XYZ file of C-alpha atoms in Angstrom:
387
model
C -186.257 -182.866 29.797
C -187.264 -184.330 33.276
C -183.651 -182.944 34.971
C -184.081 -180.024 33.037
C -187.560 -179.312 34.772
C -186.525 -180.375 38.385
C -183.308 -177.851 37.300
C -185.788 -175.071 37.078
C -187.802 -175.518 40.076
C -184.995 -175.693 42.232
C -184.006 -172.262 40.862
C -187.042 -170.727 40.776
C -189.944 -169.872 43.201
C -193.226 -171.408 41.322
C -196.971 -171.286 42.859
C -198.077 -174.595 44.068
C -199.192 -176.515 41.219
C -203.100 -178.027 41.832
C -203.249 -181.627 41.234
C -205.929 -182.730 38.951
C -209.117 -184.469 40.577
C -210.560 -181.647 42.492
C -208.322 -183.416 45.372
C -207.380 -179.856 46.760
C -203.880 -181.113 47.364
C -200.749 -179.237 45.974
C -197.429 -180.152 44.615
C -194.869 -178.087 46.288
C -192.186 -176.413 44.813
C -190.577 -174.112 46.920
C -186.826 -173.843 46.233
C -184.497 -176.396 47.464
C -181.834 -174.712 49.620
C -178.023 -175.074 48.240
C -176.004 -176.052 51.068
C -172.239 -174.887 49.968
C -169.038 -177.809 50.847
C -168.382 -174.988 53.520
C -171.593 -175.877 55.530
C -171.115 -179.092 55.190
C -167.606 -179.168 56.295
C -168.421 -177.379 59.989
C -171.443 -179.530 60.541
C -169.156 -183.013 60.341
C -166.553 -180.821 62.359
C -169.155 -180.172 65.175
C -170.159 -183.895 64.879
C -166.456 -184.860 64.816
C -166.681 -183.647 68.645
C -168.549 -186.787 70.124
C -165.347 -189.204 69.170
C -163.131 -187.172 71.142
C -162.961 -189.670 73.811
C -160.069 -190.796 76.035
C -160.875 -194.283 75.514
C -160.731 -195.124 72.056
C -161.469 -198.934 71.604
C -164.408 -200.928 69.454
C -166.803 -201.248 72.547
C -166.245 -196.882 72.697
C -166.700 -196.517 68.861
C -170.162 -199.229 68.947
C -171.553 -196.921 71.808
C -170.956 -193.631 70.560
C -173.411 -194.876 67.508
C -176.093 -196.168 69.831
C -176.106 -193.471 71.578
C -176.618 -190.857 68.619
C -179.472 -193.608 67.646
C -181.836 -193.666 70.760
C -181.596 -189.652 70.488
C -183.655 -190.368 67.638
C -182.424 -187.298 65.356
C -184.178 -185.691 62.371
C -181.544 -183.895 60.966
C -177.507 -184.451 61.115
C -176.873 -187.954 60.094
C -175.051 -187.303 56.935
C -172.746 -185.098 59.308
C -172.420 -187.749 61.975
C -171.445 -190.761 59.449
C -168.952 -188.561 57.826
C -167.473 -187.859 61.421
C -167.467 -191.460 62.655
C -165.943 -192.640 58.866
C -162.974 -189.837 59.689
C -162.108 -191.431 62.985
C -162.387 -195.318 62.453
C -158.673 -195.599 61.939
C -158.344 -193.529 65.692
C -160.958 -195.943 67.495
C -158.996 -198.990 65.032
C -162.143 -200.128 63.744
C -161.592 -199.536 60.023
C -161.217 -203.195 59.164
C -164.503 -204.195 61.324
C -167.855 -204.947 59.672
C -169.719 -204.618 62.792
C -169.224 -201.270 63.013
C -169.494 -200.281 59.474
C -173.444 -201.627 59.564
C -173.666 -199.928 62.718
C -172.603 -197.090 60.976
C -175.207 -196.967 58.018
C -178.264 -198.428 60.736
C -177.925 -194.565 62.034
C -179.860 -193.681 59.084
C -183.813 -193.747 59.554
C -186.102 -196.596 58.321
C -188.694 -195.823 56.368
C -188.910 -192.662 54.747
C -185.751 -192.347 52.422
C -187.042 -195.301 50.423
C -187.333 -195.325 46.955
C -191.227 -197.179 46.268
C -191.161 -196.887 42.482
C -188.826 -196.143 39.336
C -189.286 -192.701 39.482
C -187.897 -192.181 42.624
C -184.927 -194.628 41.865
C -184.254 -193.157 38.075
C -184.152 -189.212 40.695
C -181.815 -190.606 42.786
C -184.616 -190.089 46.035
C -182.781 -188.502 48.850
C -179.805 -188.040 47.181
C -176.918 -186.627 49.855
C -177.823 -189.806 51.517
C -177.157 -192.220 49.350
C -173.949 -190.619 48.156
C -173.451 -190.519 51.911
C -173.932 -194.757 52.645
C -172.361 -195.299 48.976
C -169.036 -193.494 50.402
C -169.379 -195.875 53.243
C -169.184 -198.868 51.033
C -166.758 -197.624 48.849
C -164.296 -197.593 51.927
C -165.446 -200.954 52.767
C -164.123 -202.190 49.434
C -160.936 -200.037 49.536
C -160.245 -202.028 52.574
C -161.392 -205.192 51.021
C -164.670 -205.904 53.216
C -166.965 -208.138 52.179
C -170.372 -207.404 53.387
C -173.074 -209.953 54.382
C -176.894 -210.716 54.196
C -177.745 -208.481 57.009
C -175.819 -205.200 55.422
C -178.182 -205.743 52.629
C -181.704 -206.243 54.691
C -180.292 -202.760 55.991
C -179.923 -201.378 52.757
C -183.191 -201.982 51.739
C -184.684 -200.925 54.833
C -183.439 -197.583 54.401
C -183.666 -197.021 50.677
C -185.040 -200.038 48.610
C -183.955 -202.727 46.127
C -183.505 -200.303 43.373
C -181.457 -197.711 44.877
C -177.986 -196.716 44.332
C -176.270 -197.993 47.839
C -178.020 -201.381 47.097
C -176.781 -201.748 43.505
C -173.409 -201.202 44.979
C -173.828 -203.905 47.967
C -174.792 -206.517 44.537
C -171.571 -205.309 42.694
C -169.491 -205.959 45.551
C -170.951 -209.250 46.308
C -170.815 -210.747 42.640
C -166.788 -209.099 42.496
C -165.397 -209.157 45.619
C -165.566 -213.335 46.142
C -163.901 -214.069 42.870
C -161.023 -211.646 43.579
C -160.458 -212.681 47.526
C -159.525 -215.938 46.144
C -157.711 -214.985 42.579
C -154.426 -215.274 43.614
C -152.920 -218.481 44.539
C -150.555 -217.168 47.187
C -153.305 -215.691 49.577
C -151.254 -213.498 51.922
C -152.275 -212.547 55.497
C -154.349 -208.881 55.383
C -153.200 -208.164 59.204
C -149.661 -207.525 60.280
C -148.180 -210.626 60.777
C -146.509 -211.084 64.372
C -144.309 -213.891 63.362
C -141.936 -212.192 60.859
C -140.685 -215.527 59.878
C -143.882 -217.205 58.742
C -144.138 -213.930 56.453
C -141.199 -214.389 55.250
C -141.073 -218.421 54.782
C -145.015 -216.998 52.933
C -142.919 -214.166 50.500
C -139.553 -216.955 49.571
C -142.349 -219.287 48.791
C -143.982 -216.773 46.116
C -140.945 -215.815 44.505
C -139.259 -219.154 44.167
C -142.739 -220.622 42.657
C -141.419 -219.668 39.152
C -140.172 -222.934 39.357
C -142.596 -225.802 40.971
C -139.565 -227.870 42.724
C -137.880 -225.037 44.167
C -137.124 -225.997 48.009
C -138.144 -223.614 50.304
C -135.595 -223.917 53.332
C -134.886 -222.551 57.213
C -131.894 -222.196 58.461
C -130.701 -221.417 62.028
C -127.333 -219.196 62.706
C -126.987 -221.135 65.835
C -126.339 -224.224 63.713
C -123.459 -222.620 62.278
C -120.434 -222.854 64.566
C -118.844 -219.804 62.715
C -121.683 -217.491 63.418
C -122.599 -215.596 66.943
C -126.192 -214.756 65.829
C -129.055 -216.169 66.405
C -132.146 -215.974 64.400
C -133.088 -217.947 61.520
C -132.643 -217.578 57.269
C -135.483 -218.302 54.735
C -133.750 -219.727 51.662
C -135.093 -220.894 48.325
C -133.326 -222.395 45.662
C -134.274 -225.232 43.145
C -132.540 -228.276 41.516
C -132.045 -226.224 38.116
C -130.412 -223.688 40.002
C -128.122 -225.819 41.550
C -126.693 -227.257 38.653
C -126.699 -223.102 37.449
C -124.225 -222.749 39.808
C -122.358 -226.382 39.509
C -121.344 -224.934 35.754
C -120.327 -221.409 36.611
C -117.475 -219.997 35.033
C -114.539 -219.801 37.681
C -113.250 -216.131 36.794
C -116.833 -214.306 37.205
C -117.499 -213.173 40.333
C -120.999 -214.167 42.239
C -122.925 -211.114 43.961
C -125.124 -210.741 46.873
C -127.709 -207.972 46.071
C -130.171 -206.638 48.717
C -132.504 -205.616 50.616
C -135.132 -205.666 48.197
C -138.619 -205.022 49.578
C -141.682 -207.232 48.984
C -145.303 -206.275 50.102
C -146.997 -209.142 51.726
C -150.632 -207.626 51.710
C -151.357 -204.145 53.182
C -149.299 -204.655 56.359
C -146.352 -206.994 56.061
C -143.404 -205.816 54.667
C -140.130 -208.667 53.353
C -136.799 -207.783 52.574
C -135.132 -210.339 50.726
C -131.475 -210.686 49.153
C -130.472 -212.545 45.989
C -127.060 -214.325 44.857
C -126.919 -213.837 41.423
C -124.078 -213.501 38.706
C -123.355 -211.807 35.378
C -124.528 -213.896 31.965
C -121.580 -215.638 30.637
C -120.632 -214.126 27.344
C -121.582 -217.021 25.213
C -125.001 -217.449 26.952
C -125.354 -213.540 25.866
C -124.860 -213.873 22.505
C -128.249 -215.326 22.287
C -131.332 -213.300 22.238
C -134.402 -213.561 24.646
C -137.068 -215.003 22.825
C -140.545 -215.805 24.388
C -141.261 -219.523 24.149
C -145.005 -219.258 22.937
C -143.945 -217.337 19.748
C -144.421 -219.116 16.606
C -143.009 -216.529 13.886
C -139.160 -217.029 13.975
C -139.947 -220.875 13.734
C -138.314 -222.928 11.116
C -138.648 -226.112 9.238
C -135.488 -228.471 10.544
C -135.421 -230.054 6.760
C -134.696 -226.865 4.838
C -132.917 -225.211 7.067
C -129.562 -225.854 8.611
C -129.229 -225.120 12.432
C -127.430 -222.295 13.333
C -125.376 -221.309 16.829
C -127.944 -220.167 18.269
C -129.906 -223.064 17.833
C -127.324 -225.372 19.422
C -127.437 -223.259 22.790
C -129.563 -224.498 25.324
C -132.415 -222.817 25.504
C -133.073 -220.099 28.682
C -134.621 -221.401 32.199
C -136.476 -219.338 34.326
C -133.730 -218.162 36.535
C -131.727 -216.930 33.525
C -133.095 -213.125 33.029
C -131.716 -210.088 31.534
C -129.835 -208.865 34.034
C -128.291 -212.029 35.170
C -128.553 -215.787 36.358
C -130.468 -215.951 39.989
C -129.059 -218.522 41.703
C -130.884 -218.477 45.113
C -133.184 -216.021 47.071
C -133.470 -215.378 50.605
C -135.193 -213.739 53.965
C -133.391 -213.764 56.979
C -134.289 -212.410 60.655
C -130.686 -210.334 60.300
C -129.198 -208.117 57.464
C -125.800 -208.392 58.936
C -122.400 -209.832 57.189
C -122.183 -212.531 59.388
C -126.081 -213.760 58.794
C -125.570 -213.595 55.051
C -121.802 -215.776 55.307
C -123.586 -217.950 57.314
C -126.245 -218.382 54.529
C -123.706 -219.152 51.804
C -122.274 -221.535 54.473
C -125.476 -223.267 54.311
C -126.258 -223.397 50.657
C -122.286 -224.778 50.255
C -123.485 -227.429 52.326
C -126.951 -227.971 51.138
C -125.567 -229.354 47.252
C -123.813 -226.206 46.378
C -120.198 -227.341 46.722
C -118.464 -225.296 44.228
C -119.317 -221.949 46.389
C -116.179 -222.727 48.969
C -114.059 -221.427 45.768
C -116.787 -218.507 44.610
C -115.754 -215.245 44.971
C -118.745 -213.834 46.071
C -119.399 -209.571 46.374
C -121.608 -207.516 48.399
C -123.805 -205.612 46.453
C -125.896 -204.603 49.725
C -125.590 -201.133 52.233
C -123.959 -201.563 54.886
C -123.104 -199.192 57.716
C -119.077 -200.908 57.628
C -116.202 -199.198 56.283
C -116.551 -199.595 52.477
C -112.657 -201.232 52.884
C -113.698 -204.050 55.020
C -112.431 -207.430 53.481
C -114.295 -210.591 55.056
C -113.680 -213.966 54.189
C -115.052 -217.244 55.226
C -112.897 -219.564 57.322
C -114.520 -222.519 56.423
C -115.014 -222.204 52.903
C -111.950 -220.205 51.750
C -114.502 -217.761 49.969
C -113.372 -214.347 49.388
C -116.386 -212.115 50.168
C -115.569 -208.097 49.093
C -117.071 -204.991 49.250
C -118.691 -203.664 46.385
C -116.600 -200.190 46.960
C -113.944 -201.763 47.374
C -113.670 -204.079 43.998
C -114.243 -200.734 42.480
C -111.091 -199.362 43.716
């Protein structure tokens, strides 16, 4: 009933109302004026006009603010936030907290703040507190966790019970518990170093299995090789012995790039030697450990094939038995030989009589044939087997 009576006074012209008391003061209700997307769209475009600057840096951004601040506005802040939240990622300040409490102190003190329930049930001042809550929703999109003094401001400018503030408590109870959720934190700026990202993505993917050895290799310690840069490799004692028992007459394959997001800015590519299931490990099906229904009583029942199989380690999946991951600063031929070089030598002996096949693009002739001197290990072209 309450929206539906604020509803109609926004719609309609009423007289003032006369309070009761004799106090001679009157409750306005003149119409509230609709101000269409439109309008509000040229007003941040006209604001949008103070960040076109030729210097676009933090210290250019922070004064820009300040300077819209000591002219001490009435009107036009909802406009000018929405114009400096548009061109953070120009000025690259969209990852700075500074500036995003700079950003909401442009509102005025005071007057906008809501005193009782009433005025925080009515949402008072409405466009802006959607305004400041669109502020810290892009703080939390890019994972910005406010402090103390962000939420003195808040409740400088609108009060404990408002909207904006309610938000700031939400994002302090949440955002904590999910910075530090995942046990492989990973870096949320680009990483200049794109070997300690990598050495940071092998070490993810090969903690399936906690005593996986996480490796680096340098070409230059391969007298066969005329690069130089350096190769991430992973590969645990289980896989080892993986590849100690594989079958002779299947082929081993090299598949790659694959891509792994390290964060928001940090980007792996990674290659995997792998091989087919051997057809008496596929006969058995893929059953998930934890399940208790298919279990049977060992007196009563005799043990069948499939029991007798070993069961399934972690580097046995569907589409195949992983036998070692890596990242390498190269994605040529030569860095990848000179990784199988370095597993052969690193307890993998039985790879120097592996036939091993590219499953990886290339920009070579699909009919190139390489093979490794050292280790006798006939390395072929994915097109190529297919012919």
């Amino acid at each position: 009933m309450a929206w539906r009576f604020i509803r109609q006074l926004q719609l309609h012209a009423c007289r003032p109302l006369l309070m009761s008391g004799g106090s001679g003061r009157f409750i306005s209700t003149t119409p509230i004026v609709r101000i269409t997307e439109s309008q509000v769209k040229k007003d941040v475009a006209i604001k949008d006009k103070y960040f076109d600057q030729d210097i676009k840096n933090k210290e250019t951004f922070l004064e820009l603010l300040e300077v819209f601040k000591s002219k001490n506005y009435k009107t036009g802040h909802i406009e000018f936030i929405y114009a400096a939240l548009n061109r953070m990622e120009d000025y690259g300040v969209e990852e700075d907290l500074e500036c995003y409490k700079q950003i909401i102190d442009v509102m005025p003190k005071g007057k906008m703040m809501s005193t009782n329930m009433w005025l925080v049930e009515f949402e008072y001042f409405p466009k802006h507190q959607d305004c400041i809550l669109d502020v810290i929703s892009k703080m939390e999109t890019k994972r910005i966790q406010p402090d103390r003094e962000m939420f003195d401001l808040l409740v400088s400018i609108f009060g404990k019970g408002a909207s904006p503030t309610k938000k700031y408590l939400r994002m302090m109870y949440w955002l904590p518990k999910l910075k530090h959720v995942s046990p492989w934190p990973a870096p949320q700026t680009r990483t200049k170093d794109q070997k300690e990202a990598a050495v940071l993505a092998v070490k993810r993917m090969g903690s399936v299995d906690l005593e996986s050895d996480v490796t680096v290799f340098y070409t230059k310690d391969d007298n066969l090789s005329t690069e130089d840069t350096w190769i991430v490799s992973s590969q645990s004692p289980v896989q080892k012995n993986l590849v100690k028992y594989h079958p002779e007459n299947l082929p081993m394959y090299i598949d790659g790039p694959h891509r792994m997001h390290l964060g928001r800015k940090n980007v792996v590519d990674y290659y995997v030697l792998k091989a087919d299931m051997p057809e008496n490990r596929r006969r058995r099906k893929f059953r998930d450990p934890d399940e208790i229904s298919y279990m049977k009583i060992p007196f009563f029942d005799p043990p069948t094939s499939d029991d007798i199989i070993p069961e399934f380690s972690v580097h046995e999946q569907r589409d195949g038995i992983i036998y070692a991951i890596s990242s390498m600063g190269s994605s040529s031929k030569e860095c990848l030989q000179s990784w199988i070089r370095f597993l052969q030598k690193n307890g993998n002996p039985k790879l120097a009589d592996a036939t091993i096949v590219f499953r990886c693009g290339f920009q070579e002739a699909p009919s190139d044939q390489l093979k490794l001197p050292a280790c006798e290990n006939e390395i072929l072209d994915e097109n190529e087997r297919r012919q």
